[in-house]
Short mmCIF file of C-alpha atoms and ligand atoms in Angstrom, two decimals:
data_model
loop_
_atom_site.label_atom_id
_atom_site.label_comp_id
_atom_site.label_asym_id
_atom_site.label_seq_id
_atom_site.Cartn_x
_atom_site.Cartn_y
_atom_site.Cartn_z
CA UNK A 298 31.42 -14.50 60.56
CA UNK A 299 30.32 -11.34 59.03
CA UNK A 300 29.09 -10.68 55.67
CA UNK A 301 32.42 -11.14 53.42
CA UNK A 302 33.05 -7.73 51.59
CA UNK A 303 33.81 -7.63 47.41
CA UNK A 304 34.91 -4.18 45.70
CA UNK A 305 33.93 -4.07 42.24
CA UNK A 306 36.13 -2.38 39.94
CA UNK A 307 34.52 -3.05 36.43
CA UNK A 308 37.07 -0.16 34.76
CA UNK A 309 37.03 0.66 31.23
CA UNK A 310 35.77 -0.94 27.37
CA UNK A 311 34.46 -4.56 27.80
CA UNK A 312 34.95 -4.25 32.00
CA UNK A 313 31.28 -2.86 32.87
CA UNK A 314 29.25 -5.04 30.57
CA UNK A 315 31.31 -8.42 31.36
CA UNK A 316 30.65 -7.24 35.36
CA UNK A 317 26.86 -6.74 34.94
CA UNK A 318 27.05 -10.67 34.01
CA UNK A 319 29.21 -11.10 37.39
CA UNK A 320 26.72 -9.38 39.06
CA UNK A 321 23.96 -11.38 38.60
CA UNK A 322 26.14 -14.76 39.73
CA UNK A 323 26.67 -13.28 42.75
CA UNK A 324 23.18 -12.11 43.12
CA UNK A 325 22.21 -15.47 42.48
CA UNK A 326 24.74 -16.76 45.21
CA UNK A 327 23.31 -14.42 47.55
CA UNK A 328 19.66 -15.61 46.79
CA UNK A 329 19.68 -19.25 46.14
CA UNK A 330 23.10 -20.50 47.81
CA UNK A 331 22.82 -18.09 51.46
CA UNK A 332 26.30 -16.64 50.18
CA UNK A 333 25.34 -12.97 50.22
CA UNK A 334 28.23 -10.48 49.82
CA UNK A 335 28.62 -7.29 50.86
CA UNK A 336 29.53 -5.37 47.12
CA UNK A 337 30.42 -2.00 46.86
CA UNK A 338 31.45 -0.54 43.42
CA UNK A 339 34.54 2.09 42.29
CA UNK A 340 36.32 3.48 39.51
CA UNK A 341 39.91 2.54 38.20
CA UNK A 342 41.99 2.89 35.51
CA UNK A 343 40.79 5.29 32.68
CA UNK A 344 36.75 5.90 34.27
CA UNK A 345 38.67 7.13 37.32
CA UNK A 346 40.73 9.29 35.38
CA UNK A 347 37.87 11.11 33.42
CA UNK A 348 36.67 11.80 37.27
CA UNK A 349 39.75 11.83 39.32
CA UNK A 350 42.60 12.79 36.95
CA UNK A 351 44.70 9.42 38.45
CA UNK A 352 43.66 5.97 37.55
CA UNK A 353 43.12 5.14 41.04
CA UNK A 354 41.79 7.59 43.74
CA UNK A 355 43.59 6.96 47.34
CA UNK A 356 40.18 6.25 48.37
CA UNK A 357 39.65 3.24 46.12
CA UNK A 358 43.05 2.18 46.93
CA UNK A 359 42.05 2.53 51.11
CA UNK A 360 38.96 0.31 50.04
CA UNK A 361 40.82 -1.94 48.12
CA UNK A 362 42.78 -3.25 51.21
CA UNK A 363 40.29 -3.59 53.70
CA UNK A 364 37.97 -5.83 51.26
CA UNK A 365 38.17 -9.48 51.67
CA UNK A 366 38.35 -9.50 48.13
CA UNK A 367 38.62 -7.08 44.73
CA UNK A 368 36.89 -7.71 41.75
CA UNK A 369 38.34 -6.33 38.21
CA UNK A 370 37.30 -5.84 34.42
CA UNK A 371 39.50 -4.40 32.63
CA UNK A 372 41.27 -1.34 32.07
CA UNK A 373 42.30 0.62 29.25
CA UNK A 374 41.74 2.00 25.55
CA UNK A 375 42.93 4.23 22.44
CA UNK A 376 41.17 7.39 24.26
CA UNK A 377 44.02 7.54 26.80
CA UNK A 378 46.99 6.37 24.75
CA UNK A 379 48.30 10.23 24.67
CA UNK A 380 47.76 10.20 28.65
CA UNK A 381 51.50 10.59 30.60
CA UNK A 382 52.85 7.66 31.76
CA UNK A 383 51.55 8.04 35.45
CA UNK A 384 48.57 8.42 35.06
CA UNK A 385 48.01 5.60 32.56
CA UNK A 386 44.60 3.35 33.09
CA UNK A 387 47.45 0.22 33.30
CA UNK A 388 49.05 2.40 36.20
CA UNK A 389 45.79 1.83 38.39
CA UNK A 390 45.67 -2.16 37.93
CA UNK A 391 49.84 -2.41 38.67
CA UNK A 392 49.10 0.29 41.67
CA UNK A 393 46.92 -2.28 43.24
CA UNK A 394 48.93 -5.41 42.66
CA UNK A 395 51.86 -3.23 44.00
CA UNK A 396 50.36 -1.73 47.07
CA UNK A 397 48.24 -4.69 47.84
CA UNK A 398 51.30 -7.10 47.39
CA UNK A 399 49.81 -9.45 45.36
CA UNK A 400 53.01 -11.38 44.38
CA UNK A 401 51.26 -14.38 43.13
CA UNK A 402 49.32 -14.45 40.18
CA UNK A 403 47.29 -18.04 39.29
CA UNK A 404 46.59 -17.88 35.62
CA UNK A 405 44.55 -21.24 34.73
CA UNK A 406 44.88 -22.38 31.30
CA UNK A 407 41.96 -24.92 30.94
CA UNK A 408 40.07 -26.46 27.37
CA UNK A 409 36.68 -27.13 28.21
CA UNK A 410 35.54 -29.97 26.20
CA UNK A 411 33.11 -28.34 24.14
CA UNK A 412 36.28 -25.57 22.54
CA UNK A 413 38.41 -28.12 22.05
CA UNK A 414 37.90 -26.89 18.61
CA UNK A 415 38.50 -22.87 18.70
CA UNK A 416 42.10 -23.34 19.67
CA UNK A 417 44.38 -22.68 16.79
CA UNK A 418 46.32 -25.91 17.82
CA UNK A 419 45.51 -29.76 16.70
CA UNK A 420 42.11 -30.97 19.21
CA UNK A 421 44.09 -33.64 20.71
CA UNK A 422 47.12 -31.30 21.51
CA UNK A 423 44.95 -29.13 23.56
CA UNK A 424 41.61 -31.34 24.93
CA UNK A 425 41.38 -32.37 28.48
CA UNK A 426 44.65 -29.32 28.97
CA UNK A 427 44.48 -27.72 32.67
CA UNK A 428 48.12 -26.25 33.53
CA UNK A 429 48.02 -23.36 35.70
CA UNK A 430 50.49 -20.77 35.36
CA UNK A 431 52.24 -19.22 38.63
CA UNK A 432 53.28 -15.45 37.64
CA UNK A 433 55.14 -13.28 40.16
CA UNK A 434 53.23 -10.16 40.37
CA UNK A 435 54.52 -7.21 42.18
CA UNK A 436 58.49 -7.09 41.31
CA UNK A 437 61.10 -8.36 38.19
CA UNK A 438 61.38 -5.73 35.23
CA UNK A 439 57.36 -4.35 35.14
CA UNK A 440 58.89 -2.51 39.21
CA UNK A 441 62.56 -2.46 38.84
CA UNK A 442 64.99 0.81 39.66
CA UNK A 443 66.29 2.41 37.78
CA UNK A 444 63.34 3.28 35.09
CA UNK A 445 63.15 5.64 32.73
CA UNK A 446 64.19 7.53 29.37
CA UNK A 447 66.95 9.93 30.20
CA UNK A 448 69.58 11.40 28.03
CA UNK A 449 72.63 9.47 28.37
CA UNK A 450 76.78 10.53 27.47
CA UNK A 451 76.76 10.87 24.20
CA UNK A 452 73.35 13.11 23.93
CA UNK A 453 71.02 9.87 23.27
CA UNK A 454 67.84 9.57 24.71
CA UNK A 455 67.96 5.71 26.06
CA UNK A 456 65.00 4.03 27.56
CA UNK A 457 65.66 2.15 31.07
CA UNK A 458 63.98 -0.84 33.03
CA UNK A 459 65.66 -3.14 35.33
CA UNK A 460 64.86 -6.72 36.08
CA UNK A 461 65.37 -7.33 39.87
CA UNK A 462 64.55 -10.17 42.21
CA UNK A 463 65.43 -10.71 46.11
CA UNK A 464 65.60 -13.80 47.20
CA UNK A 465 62.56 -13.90 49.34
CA UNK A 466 60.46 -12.23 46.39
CA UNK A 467 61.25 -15.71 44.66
CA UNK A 468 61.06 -18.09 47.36
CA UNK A 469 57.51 -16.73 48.28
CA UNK A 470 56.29 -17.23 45.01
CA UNK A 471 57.84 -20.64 44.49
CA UNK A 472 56.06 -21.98 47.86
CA UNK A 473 53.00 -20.73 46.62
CA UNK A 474 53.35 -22.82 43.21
CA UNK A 475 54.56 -25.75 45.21
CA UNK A 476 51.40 -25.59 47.68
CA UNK A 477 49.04 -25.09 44.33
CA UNK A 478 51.04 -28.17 42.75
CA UNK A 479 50.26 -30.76 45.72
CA UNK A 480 46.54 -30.33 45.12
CA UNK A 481 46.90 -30.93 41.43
CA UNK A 482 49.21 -33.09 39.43
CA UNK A 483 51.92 -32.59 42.22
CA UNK A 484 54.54 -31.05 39.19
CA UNK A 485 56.07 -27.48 38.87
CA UNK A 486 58.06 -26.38 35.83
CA UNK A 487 59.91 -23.15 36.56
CA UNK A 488 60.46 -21.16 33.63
CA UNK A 489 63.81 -18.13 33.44
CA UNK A 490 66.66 -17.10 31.25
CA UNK A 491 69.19 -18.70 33.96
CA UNK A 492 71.60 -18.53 30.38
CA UNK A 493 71.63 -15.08 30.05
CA UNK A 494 70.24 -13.41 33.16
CA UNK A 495 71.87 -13.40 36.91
CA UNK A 496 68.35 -12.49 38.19
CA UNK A 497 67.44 -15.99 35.99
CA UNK A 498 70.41 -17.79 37.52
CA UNK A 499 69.44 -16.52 41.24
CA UNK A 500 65.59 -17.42 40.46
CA UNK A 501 66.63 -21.14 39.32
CA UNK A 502 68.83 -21.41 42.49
CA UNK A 503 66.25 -20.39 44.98
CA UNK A 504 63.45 -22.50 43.19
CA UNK A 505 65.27 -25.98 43.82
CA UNK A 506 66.38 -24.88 47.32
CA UNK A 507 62.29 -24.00 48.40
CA UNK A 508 62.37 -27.28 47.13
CA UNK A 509 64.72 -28.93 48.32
CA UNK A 510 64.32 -27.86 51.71
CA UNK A 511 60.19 -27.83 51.80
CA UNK A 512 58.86 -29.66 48.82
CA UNK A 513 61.07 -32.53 48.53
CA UNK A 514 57.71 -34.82 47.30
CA UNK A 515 56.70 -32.10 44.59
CA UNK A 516 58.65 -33.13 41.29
CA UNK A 517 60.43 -29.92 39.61
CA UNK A 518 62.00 -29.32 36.42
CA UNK A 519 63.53 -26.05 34.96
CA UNK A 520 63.72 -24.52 31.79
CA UNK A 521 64.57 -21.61 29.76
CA UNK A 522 61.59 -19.13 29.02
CA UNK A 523 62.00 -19.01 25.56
CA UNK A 524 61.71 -23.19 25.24
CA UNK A 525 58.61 -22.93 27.84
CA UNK A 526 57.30 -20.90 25.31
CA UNK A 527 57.86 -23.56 22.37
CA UNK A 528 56.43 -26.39 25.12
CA UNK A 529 53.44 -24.92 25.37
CA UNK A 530 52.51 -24.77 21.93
CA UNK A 531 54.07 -28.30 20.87
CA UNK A 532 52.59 -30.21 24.11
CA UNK A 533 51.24 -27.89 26.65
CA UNK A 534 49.99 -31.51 28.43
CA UNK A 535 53.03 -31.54 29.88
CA UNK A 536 52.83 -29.16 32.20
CA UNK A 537 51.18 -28.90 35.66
CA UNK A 538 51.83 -25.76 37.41
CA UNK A 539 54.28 -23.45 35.46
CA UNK A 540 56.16 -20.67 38.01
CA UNK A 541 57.96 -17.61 36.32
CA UNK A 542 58.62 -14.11 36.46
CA UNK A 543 56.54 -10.88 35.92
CA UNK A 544 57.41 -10.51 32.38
CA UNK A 545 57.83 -13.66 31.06
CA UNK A 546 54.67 -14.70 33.27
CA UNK A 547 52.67 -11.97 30.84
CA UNK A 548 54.10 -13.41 27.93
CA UNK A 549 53.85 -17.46 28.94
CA UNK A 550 50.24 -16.72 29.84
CA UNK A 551 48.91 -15.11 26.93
CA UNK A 552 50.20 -18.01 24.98
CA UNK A 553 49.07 -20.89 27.56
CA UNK A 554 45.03 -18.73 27.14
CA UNK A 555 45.18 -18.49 23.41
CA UNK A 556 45.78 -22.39 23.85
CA UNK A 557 42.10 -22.82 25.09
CA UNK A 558 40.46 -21.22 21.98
CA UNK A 559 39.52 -17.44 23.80
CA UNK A 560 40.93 -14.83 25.96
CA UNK A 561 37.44 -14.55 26.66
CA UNK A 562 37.16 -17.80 28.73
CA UNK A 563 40.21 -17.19 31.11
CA UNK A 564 40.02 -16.03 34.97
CA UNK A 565 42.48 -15.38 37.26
CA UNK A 566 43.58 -14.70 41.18
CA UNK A 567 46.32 -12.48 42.30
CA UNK A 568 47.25 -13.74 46.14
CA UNK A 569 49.11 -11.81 48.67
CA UNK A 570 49.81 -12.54 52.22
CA UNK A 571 47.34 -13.71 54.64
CA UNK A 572 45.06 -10.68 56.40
CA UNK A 573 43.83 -10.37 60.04
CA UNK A 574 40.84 -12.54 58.89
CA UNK A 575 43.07 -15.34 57.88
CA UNK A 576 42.12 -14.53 54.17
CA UNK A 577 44.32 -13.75 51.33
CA UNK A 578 45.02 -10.11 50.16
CA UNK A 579 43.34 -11.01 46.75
CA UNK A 580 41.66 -9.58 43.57
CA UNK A 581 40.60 -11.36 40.87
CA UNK A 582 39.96 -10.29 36.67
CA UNK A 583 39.83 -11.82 33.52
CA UNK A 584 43.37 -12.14 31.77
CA UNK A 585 41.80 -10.51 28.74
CA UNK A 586 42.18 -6.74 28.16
CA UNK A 587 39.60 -3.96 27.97
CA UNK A 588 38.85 -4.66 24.28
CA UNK A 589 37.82 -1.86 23.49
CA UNK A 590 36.55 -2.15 19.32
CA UNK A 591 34.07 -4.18 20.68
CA UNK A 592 33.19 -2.13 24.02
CA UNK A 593 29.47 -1.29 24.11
CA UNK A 594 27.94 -3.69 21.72
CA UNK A 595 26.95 -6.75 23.83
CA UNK A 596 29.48 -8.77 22.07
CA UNK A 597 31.86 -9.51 24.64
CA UNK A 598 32.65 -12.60 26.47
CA UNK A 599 31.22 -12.59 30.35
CA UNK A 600 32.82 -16.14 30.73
CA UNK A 601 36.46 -15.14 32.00
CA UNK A 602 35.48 -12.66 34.38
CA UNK A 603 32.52 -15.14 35.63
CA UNK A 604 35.30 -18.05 36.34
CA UNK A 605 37.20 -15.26 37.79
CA UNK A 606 34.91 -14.81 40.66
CA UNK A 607 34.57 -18.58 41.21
CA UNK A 608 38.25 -18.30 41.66
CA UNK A 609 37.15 -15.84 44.25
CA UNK A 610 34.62 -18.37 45.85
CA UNK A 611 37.65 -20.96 45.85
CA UNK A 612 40.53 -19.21 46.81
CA UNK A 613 38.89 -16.21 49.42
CA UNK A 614 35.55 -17.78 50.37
CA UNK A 615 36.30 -21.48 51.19
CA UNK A 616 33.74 -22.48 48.75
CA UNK A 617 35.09 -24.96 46.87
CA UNK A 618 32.37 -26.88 46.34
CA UNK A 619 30.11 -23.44 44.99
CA UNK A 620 33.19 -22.99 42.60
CA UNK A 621 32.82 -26.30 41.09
CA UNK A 622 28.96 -25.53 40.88
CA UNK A 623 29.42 -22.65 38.81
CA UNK A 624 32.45 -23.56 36.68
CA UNK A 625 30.22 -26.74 35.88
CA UNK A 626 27.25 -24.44 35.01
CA UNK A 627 29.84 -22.33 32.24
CA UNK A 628 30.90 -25.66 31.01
CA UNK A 629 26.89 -26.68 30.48
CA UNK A 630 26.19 -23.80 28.32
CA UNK A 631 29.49 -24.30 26.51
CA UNK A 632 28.36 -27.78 25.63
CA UNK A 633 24.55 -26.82 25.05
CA UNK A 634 26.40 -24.74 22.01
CA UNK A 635 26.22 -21.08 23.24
CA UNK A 636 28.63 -19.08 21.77
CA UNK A 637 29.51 -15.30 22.18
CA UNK A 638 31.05 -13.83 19.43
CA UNK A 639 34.70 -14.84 20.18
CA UNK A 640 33.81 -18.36 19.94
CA UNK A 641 32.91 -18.41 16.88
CA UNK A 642 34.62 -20.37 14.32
CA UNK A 643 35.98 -19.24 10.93
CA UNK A 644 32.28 -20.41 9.61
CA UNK A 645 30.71 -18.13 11.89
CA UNK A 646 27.32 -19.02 13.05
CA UNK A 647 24.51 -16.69 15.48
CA UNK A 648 26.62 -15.72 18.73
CA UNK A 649 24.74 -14.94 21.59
CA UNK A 650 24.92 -11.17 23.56
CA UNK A 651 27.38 -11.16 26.54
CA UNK A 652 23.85 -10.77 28.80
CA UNK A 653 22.14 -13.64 27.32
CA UNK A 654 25.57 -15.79 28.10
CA UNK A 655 25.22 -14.27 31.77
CA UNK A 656 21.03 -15.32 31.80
CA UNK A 657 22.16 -18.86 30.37
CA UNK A 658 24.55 -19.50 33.00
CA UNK A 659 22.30 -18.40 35.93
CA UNK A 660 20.06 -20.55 34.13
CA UNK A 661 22.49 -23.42 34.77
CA UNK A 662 22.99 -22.73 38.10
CA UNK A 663 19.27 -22.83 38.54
CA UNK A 664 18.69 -26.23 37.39
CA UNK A 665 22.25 -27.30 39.41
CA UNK A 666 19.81 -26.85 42.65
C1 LIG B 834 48.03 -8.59 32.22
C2 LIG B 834 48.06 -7.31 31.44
C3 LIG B 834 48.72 -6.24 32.30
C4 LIG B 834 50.16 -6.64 32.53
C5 LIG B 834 48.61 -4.81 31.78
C6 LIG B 834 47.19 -4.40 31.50
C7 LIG B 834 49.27 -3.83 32.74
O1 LIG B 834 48.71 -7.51 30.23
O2 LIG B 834 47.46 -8.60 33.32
O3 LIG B 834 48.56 -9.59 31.74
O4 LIG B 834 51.02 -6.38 31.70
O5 LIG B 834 50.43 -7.26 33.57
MG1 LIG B 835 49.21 -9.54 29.83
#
């Protein structure tokens, strides 16, 4: 098989330094492991804007698809806030996950051991937790028509999204949680407003029948987005894989990450269909955002968008076991007591630069040889 291709779209604030950390894992891959990619690098969301004027070039979209897998920091910041809607940095990132038809989004929510600590819930709600949430990606209110703000009757202005699912768009993205849920605890929870939403009622409906008709061994239980949300913070433990929509998926997973102490330590995948090559469309980022009052300072947190490309290894590369090797190594520095600044706790302490957190956990890879 030929060398397998990664684009590297490190984007705006935090994105470039977290990446340079990425960079050397893979280097390091390449070197000591005889897993050498083939990485090329390109600009999205507001550094292609400053060049391009659109926060994706065609070209880097082109690119994008005929990788065997994209690699993303972050995009965004206060410098483009006055930018038109189209050409927003976000409009790159969703431009991707649209075109590229990445409609499911795995969004671990794991405590390491060692943060137990950091979260802002009681240590034995949230030690041992390792749910992973199962976000539809590319439809539901973030793509619905009609959008807009338009002047309506009466000489308003009124601002317009629509949530919309087809039946297939759910079904595909319930098999995908189902699949995901047999290799883990075997349990999917699938989260709507089936009370107050026909696009909720038709998403419940289509869940059980995947079910029903495919997954009869998986065990599945339903409930209303807004008491997912309470679950998670009274006994996230419960959960194994959680499947939901676009929006409340956003919303669910922000909360299930804050559970584990840091945005800073959590990765994730977004899968499309299978390509020639029998691998999934795919890119993978950090959930966190481009940060950007810390941008530039070596303060940020490498550790999300370093488990994001062991996602890569896991879920494009078929290297399971190099996965485990590196999310072990990020757990060893964790427990040796490294610390970037968002892991420090209300009495502080010396955090280490985002680059010595990269040189630590090549370090640990080192002595997993
Ligand atoms: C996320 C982010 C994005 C989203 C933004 C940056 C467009 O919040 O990936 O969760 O809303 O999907
Ligand atoms: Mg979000």
């Amino acid at each position: 098989m030929s060398t397998p291709s990664l684009l590297i779209l490190a984007g705006d604030g935090i994105g470039p330094e977290v990446m340079t950390e990425v960079r050397k894992i893979i280097d390091w891959f390449g070197a000591k492991r005889d897993l050498a990619f083939d990485v090329s690098e390109d600009l999205v969301g507001g550094a292609a804007y400053d060049v391009h004027g659109v926060p994706l070039a065609d070209e880097t979209m082109a690119k994008a698809q005929e990788v065997d897998a994209v690699l993303l920091g972050a995009v965004g910041g206060p410098k483009y806030d006055d930018l038109d809607f189209s050409v927003k940095p976000e409009r790159g990132l969703l431009r991707l996950r649209k075109e590229m038809d990445l409609y499911s989004n795995l969004r671990p929510a794991q405590c390491f051991d060692a943060l137990a600590d950091f979260s802002s819930l009681k240590k034995d709600v949230v030690a041992g937790l390792d749910i992973m949430i199962v976000r539809e990606l590319t439809s539901g209110i973030y793509f619905g028509e009609p959008r807009g703000i338009s002047v309506n009757a009466s000489g308003e202005r009124e601002g317009v999204n629509t949530q919309r699912y087809t039946e297939s768009e759910i079904a595909r993205v319930a098999r995908s949680a189902f699949e995901l849920a047999k290799r883990r605890g075997n349990k999917v929870c699938s989260m709507e407003k089936a009370n107050v939403m026909e696009s909720g009622i038709l998403w419940r409906e289509i869940v059980q029948k995947v079910h029903d008709e495919e997954y009869p061994d998986v065990e599945l239980s339903h409930m209303y987005a807004d008491a997912g949300g309470m679950q998670l913070c009274r006994w996230p433990k419960q959960f194994d894989v959680i499947v939901t929509d676009n929006l409340f998926g956003d919303l669910l997973s922000d909360v299930a990450a804050m559970l584990t102490g840091s945005l800073g330590m959590l990765p994730s995948a977004s899968l499309g269909a299978p390509m020639e090559n029998g691998r999934p469309k795919a890119l993978y980022e950090p959930v966190h955002g481009s940060a950007p009052d810390i941008a530039g300072q070596g303060k940020a947190n490498p550790i999300a968008c370093i488990l994001s490309f062991a996602m890569a290894l896991r879920y494009s590369f078929d290297q399971g076991a190099e996965a485990d090797r590196l999310e072990k190594a990020v757990e060893k520095v964790l427990a040796d007591g490294l610390r970037t600044a968002d892991l420090m706790g209300p009495e502080g302490g010396s955090p280490v630069s985002t680059s010595a957190m990269g040189d630590a956990i090549v370090a640990a890879l080192d002595a997993s040889l």
